[in-house]
XYZ file of C-alpha atoms in Angstrom:
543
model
C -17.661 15.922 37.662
C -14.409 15.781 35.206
C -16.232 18.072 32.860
C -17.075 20.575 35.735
C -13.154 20.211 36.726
C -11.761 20.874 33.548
C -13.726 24.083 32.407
C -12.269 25.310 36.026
C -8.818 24.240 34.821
C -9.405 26.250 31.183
C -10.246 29.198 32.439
C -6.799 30.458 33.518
C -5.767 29.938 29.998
C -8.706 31.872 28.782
C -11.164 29.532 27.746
C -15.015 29.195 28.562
C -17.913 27.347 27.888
C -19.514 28.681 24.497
C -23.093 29.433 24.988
C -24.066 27.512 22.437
C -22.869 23.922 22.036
C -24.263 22.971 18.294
C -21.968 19.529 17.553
C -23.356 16.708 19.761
C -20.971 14.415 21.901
C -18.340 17.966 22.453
C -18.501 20.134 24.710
C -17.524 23.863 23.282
C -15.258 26.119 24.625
C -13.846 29.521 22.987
C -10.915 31.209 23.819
C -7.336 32.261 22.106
C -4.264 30.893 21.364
C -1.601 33.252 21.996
C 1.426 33.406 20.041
C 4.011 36.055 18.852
C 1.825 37.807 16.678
C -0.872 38.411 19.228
C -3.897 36.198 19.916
C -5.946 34.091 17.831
C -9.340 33.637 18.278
C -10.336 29.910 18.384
C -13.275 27.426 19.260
C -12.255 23.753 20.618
C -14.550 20.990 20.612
C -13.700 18.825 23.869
C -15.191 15.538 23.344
C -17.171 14.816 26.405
C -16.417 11.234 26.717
C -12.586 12.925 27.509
C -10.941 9.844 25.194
C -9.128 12.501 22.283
C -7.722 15.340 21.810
C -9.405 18.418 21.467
C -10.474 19.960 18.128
C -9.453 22.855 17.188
C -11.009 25.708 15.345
C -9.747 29.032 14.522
C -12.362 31.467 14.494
C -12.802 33.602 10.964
C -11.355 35.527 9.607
C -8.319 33.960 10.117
C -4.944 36.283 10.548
C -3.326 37.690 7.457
C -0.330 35.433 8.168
C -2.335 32.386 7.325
C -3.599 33.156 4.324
C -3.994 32.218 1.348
C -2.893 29.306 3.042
C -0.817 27.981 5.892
C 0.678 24.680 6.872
C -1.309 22.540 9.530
C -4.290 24.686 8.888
C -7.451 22.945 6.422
C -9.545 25.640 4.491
C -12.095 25.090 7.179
C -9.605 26.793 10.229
C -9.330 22.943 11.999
C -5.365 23.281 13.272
C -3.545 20.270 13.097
C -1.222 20.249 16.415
C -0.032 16.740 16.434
C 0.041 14.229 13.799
C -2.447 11.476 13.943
C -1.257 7.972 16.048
C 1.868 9.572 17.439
C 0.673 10.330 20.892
C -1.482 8.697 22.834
C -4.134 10.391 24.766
C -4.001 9.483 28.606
C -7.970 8.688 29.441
C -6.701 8.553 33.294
C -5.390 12.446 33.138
C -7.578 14.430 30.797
C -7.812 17.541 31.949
C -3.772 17.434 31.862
C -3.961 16.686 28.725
C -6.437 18.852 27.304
C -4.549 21.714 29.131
C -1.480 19.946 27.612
C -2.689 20.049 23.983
C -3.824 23.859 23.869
C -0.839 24.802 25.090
C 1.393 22.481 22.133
C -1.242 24.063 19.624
C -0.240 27.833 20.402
C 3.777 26.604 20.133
C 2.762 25.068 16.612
C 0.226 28.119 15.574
C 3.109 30.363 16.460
C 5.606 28.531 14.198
C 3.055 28.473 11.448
C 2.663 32.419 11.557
C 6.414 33.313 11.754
C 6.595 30.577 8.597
C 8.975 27.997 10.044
C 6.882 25.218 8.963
C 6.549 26.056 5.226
C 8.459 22.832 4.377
C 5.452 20.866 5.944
C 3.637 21.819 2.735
C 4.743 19.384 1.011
C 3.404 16.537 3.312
C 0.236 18.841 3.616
C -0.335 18.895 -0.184
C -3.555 16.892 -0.881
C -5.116 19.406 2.021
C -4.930 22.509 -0.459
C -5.398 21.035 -3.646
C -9.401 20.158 -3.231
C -11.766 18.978 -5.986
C -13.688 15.661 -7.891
C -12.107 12.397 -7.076
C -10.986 10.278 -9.906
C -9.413 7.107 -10.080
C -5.737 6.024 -11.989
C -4.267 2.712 -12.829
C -1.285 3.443 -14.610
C 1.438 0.831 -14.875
C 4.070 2.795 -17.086
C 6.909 5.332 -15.522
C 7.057 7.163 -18.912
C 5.079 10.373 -19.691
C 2.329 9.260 -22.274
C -1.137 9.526 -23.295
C -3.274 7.273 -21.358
C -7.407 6.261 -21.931
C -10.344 7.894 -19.555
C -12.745 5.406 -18.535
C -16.643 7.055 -17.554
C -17.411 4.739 -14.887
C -21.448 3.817 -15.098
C -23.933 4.583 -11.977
C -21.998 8.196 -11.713
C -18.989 6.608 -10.562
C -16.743 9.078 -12.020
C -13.350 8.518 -14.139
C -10.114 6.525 -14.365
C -7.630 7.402 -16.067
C -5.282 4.045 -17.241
C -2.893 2.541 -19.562
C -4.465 -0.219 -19.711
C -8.333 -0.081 -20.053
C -8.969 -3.567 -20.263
C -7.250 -4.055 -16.948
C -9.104 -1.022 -15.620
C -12.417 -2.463 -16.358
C -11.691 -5.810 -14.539
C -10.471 -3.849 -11.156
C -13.671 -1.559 -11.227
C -16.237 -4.817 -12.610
C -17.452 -5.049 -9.479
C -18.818 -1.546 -8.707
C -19.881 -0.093 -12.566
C -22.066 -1.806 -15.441
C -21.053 -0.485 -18.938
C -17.935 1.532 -19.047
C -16.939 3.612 -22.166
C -13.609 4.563 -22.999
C -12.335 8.025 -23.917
C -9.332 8.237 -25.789
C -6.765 11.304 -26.697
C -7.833 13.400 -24.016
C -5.764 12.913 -21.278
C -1.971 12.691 -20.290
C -0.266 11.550 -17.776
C 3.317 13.701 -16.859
C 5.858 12.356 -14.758
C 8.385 14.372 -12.449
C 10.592 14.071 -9.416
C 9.694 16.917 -7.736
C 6.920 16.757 -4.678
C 4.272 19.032 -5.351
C 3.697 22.026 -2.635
C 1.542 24.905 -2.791
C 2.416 28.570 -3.549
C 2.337 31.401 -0.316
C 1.496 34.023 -2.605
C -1.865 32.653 -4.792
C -3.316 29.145 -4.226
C -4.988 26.903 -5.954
C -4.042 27.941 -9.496
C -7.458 29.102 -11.084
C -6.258 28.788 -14.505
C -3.506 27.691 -17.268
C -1.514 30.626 -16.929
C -1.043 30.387 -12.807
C -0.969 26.251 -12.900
C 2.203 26.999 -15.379
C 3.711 29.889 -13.106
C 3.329 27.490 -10.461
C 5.269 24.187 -11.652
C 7.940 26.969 -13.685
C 8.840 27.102 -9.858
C 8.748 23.172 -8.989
C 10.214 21.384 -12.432
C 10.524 23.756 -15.050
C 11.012 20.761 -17.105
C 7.228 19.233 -16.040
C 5.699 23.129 -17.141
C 6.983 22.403 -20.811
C 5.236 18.611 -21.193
C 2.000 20.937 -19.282
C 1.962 23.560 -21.695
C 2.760 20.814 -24.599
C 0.031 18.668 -24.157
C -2.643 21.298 -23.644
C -1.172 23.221 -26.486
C -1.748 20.179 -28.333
C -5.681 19.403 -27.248
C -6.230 23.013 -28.409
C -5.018 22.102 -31.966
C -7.252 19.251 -31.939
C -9.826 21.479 -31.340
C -10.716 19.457 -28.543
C -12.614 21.070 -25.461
C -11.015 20.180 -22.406
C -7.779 18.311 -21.100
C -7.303 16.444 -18.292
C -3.314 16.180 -17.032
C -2.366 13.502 -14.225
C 0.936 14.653 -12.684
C 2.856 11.389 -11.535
C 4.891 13.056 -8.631
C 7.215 10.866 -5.892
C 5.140 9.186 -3.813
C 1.912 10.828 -5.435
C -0.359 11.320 -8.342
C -2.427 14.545 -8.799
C -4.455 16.027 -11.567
C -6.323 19.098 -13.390
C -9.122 18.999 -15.903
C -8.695 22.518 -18.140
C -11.873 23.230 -19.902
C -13.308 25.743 -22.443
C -10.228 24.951 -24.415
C -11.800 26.696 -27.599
C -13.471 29.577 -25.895
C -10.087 31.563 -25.969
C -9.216 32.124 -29.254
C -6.896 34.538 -31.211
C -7.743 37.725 -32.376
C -6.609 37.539 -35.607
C -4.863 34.936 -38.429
C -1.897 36.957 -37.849
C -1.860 36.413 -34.254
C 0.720 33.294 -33.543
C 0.070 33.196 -29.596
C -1.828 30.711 -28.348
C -4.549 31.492 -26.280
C -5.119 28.973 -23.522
C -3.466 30.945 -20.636
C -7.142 31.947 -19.294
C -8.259 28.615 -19.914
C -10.056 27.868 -16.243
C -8.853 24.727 -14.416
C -10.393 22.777 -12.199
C -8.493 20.341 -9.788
C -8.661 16.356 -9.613
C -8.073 14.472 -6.322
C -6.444 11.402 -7.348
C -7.421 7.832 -6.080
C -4.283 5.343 -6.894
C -4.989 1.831 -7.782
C -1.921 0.516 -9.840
C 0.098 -2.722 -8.893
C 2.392 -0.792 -7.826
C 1.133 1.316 -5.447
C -1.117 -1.483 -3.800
C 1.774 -3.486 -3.376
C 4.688 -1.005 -2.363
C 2.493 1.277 -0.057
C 2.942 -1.275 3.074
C 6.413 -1.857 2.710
C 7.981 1.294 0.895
C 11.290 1.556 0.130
C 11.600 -2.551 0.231
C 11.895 -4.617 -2.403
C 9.000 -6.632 -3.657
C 7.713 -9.588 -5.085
C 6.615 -8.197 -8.819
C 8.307 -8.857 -12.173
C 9.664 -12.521 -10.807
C 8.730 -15.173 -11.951
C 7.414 -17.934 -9.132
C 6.413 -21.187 -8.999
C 4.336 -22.619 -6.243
C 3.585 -25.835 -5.900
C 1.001 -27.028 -3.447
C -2.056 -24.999 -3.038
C -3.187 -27.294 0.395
C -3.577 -25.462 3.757
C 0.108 -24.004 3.602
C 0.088 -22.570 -0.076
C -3.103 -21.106 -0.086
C -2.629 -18.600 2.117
C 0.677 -17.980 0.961
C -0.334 -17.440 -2.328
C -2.752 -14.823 -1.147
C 0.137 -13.251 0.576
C 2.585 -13.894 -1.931
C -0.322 -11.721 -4.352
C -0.121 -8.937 -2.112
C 3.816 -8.462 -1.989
C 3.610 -7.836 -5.522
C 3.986 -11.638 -7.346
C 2.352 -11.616 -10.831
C 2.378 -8.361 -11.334
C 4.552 -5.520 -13.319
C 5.172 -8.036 -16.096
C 5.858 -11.501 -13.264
C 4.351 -14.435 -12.843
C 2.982 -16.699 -10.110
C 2.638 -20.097 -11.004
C 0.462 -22.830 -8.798
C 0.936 -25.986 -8.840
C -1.536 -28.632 -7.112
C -3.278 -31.912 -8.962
C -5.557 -32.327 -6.025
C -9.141 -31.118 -6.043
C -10.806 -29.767 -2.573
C -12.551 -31.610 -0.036
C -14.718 -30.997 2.695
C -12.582 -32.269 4.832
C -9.952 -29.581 3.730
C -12.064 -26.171 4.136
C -11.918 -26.437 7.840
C -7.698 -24.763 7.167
C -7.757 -23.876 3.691
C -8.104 -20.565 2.032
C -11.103 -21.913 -0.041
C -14.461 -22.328 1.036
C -17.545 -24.350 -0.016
C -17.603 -21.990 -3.260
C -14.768 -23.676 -4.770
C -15.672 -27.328 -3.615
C -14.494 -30.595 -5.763
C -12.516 -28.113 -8.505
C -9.076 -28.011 -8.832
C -7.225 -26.728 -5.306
C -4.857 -24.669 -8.149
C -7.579 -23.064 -10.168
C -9.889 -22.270 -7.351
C -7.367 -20.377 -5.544
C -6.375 -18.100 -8.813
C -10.471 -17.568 -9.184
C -9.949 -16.575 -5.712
C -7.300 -14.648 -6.178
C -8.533 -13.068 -8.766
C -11.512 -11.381 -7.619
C -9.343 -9.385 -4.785
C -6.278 -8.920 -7.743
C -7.449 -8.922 -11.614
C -4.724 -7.575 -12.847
C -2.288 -10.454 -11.636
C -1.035 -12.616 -13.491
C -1.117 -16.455 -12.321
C -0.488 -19.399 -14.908
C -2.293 -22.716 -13.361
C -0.507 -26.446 -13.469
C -3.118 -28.950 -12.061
C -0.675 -31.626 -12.489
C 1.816 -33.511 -10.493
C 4.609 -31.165 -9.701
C 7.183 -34.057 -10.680
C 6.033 -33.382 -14.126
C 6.442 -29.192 -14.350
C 8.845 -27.263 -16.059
C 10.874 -24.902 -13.599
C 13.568 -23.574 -15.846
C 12.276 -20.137 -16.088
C 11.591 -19.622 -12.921
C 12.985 -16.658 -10.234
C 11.884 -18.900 -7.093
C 10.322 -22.145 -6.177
C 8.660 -22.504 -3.417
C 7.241 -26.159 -2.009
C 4.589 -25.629 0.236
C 3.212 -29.882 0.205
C 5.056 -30.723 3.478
C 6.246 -34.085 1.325
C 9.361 -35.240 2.258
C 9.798 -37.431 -1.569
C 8.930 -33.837 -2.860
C 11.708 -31.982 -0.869
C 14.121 -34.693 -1.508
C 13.412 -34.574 -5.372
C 13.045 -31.185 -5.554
C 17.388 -30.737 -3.720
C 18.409 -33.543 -5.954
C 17.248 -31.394 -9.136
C 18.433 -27.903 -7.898
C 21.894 -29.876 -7.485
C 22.205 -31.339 -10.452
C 21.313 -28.161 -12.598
C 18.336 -28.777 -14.033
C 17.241 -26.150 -11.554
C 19.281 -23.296 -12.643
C 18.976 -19.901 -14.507
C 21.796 -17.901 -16.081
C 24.579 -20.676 -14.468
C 23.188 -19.395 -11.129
C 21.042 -22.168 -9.060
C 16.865 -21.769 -8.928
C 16.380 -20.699 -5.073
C 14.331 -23.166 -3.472
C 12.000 -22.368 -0.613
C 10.821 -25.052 1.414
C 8.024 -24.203 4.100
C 5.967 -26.860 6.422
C 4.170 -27.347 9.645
C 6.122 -29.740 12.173
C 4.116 -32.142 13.728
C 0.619 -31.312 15.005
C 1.256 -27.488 14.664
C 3.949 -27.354 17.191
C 6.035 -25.213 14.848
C 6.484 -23.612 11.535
C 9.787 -23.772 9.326
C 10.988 -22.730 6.076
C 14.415 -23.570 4.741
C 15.632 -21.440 1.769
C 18.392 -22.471 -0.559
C 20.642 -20.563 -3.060
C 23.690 -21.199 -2.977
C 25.611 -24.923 -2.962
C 27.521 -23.684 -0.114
C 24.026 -24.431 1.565
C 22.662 -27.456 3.306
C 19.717 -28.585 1.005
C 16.068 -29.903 2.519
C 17.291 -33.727 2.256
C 20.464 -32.863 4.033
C 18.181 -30.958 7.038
C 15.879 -34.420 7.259
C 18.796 -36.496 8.048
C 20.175 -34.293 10.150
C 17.015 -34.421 12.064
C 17.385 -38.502 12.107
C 20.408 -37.652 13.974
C 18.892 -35.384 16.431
C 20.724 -32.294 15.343
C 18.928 -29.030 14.099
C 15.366 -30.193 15.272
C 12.870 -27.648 15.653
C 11.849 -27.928 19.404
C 13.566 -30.039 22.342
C 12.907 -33.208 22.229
C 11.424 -32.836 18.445
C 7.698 -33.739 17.180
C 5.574 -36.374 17.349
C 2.584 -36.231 14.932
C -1.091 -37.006 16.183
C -3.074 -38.161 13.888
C -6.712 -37.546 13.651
C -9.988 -39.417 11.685
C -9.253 -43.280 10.362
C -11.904 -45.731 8.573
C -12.559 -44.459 5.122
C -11.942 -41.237 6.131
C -8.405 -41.919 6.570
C -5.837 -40.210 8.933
C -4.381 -36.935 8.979
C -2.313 -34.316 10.716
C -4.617 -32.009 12.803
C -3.748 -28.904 14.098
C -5.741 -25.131 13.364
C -5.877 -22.633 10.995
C -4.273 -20.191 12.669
C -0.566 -22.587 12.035
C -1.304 -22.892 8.285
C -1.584 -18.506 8.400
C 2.084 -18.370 10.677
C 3.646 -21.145 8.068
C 2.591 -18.466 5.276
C 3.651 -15.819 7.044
C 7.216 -17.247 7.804
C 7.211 -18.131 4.054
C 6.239 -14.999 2.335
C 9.466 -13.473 5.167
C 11.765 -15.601 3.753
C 10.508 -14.992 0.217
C 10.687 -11.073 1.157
C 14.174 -11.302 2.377
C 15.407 -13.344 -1.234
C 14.251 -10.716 -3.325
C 15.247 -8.021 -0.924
C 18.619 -9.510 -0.448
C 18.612 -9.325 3.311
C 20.425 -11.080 5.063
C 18.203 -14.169 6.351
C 19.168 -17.517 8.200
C 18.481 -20.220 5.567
C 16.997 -22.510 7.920
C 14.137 -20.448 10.819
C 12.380 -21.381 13.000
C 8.827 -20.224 14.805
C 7.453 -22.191 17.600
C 3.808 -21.809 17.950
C 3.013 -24.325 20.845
C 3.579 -22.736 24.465
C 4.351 -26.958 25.848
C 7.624 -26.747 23.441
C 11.084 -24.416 23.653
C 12.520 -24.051 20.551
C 16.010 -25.919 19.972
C 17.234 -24.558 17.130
C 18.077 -21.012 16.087
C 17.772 -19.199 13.071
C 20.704 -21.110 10.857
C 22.156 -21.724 7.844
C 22.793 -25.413 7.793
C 25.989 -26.575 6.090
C 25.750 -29.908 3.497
C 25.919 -33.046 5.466
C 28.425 -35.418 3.986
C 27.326 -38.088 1.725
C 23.808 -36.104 1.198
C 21.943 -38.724 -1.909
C 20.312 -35.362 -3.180
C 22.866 -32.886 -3.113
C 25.705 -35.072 -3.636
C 27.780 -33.292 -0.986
């Protein structure tokens, strides 16, 4: 009935059922968008279950003001009309907003043709410049030579820095993996690539160099340089990875030697007609695994961190702590835990059976490195009272232990926690009570209340989580003995509100010292997000 509705509605607009309907699930209508320029002949796939927007097609050959190539419009004529996830299509009015969405794609196919959306190019780069995937994992900034790596099975390349690293990230999907060395480069420059009006994609060495001359005239000489220098080597072919902001893309020239000068007395060198063929690059670098979610923020790699307790707090926060960048770009994360895992743990800890009886410490970094190889975590399974935290950036305590807390404020205030004459931040995060809440108090500066000075506060009723506070409920007994219960799901918010606080220290955003998240709906919190000031006559800090 809809269906029969909206082909009435398109046909005032010019659009009718295509005789044949070849793509199952759509039903296909032709018709033409009309713009400034005159119509253009399109097809639009409808899908029938009316819950998205139309496609659309433009019918070849495609006007001469689209070519070679246009913003919004993929080599196969599907217009792009509005970018993915900002609108939402109303199921409850779809013949509206079908009728809605040709008409916005002849405003944005008439923009494209009078070229007011060249900029968009740029954004719309990796939909011109088509070819073979390949994989990088390159670490350095610098321009530099860097290894190719033949992935087994027909898995294709990576091209890396580091090929040792390289072969632990790609273990899992490739056997034997041999390393080519000296011919490839990676360039860097801070221009964003975008194609050419006039000719696109560059076909050879000649038009790829006419075409950066016009980006980064400084990026054509290192292009021309390193081929130039493969030739001399008499080596074949080249591939080039261009490190661009907020990309990587790449070329492979080949028949390097086919071209070669007509005579000894010839100086040129003959690589211009070298053919090219282009790489679609596949990032998997620290960096860009980490900074992708939160770009432009600061994250957790090259600090050093220690960790100690790798229970059902710290294990998830070291997982999360892994992906905001800690122990890697040349940091550290350092767990500490001397207790091995139960069963009676795996019920709320990030370990499962897999890892039963070993270490808590060294079964998480096993863990954690299968999802990260590259990071780099150092493992203490010893009492924490025993550790050496001079070195380190942060500290976090994740135990819950009040003697720990205590001990830990006491050192921080009498400098054995301290780097550079500044104090070792401390960040404290625990579970009150049976999962009623989640806090995590972070301390810098001695102006601060320290986690000693918060518990006695508490004694006094002051700064408590929720109103009326916590009362534990313990669980099990016998041989057994008791323990805390509460789910899962608390140990994952604790984390959370850790890896926050730990996000707004290295960020340095501004951040309450002392916050607060209640998770039980039979509570109101009681205390906002604070800094506590040092209570007078504090034993640890000495205040």
């Amino acid at each position: 009935m809809v269906i029969s509705q909206l082909l009435q509605a398109l046909i005032p607009l010019g659009f009718r059922r295509k005789k044949s309907q070849g793509v199952s699930g759509f039903l296909a209508v032709e018709g033409a968008l009309e713009t400034r320029f005159g119509s253009v002949p399109c097809d639009v796939l409808i899908d029938r279950e009316l819950r998205s927007f139309p496609t659309i097609i433009l019918q070849q050959p495609v006007p001469e003001l689209l070519l070679p190539i246009a913003p919004h419009v993929g080599p196969d004529g599907v217009l792009c009309y509005v970018a993915g996830g900002t609108v939402v299509f109303d199921i409850y009015r779809p013949v509206s907003q079908t009728l809605a969405a040709l008409k916005r794609a002849a405003v944005v196919l008439d923009q494209i043709m009078a070229k007011e959306r060249v900029k968009d190019l740029e954004e719309e780069f990796f939909a011109f410049w088509r070819g073979n995937y390949c994989y990088t994992d390159i670490e350095k900034t610098e321009s530099g030579e860097v290894a190719a790596l033949c992935l087994d099975k027909g898995l294709g390349f990576v091209f890396t820095d580091d090929p040792a690293r390289a072969e632990l990230k790609f273990a899992h999907r490739t056997g034997r993996v041999e390393a080519f060395l000296g011919l490839s480069a990676k360039i860097t420059t801070k221009t964003s690539p975008r194609p050419l009006i006039s000719a696109w994609p560059p076909k050879n060495v000649g038009e790829l160099l006419d075409w950066q001359s016009e980006l980064d005239p400084s990026c054509r000489r290192k292009i021309l340089s390193r081929i130039v220098k493969a030739y001399r080597a008499g080596n074949r072919a080249v591939v080039v990875i261009i490190d661009a902001p907020k990309m990587q893309y790449g070329f492979l020239v080949s028949d390097l030697q086919q071209y070669r000068r007509a005579s000894k007395t010839d100086q040129r060198t003959p690589i211009f007609e070298a053919p090219i063929e282009l790489m679609q690059v596949v990032r998997m670098d620290d960096r860009y695994i980490v900074e992708r979610s939160i770009p432009g923020r600061t994250t957790l790699a090259g600090q050093r961190i220690v960790l100690i307790g790798c229970g059902t707090i710290g294990g998830y926060l070291a997982e999360l702590l892994v992906k905001a960048g800690a122990g890697t770009s040349g940091g550290e994360l350092h767990l500490i835990d001397n207790q091995s895992l139960v069963p009676g743990n795996i019920g709320r800890h990030r370990l499962g059976v897999n890892r039963l009886e070993l270490n808590k410490a060294q079964g998480l970094a096993a863990e954690l490195r299968i999802g990260m190889p590259s990071v780099d975590i150092r493992v203490l399974a010893e009492d924490a009272f025993s550790a050496k935290f001079s070195d380190a950036d942060l500290i976090i305590d994740a135990t819950g232990e009040q003697g720990l807390g205590d001990w830990l404020a006491g050192q921080q205030a009498n400098g054995a926690l301290s780097k550079g004459g500044e104090l070792v931040p401390v960040l404290h995060v625990w579970i009150e009570g049976s999962g009623v809440a989640v806090r995590a108090l972070l301390k810098q500066h001695q102006s601060m209340g320290c986690y000693r000075c918060l518990c006695d506060y508490e004694s006094e009723q002051q700064f408590l989580s929720v109103i009326g506070g916590v009362r534990p409920l313990l669980a099990g007994g016998g041989c057994e003995g008791q323990y805390v219960a509460y789910p899962v799901s608390v140990s994952v918010q604790a984390a959370a509100l850790g890896l926050d606080a730990a996000l707004a220290w290295v960020g340095a955003i501004a951040w309450p010292a002392l916050s607060t998240r209640v998770i039980s709906q039979e509570h109101d919190l009681a205390t906002r997000d604070v800094t506590i000031l040092p209570r007078p006559g504090c034993p640890a800090c000495g205040s």
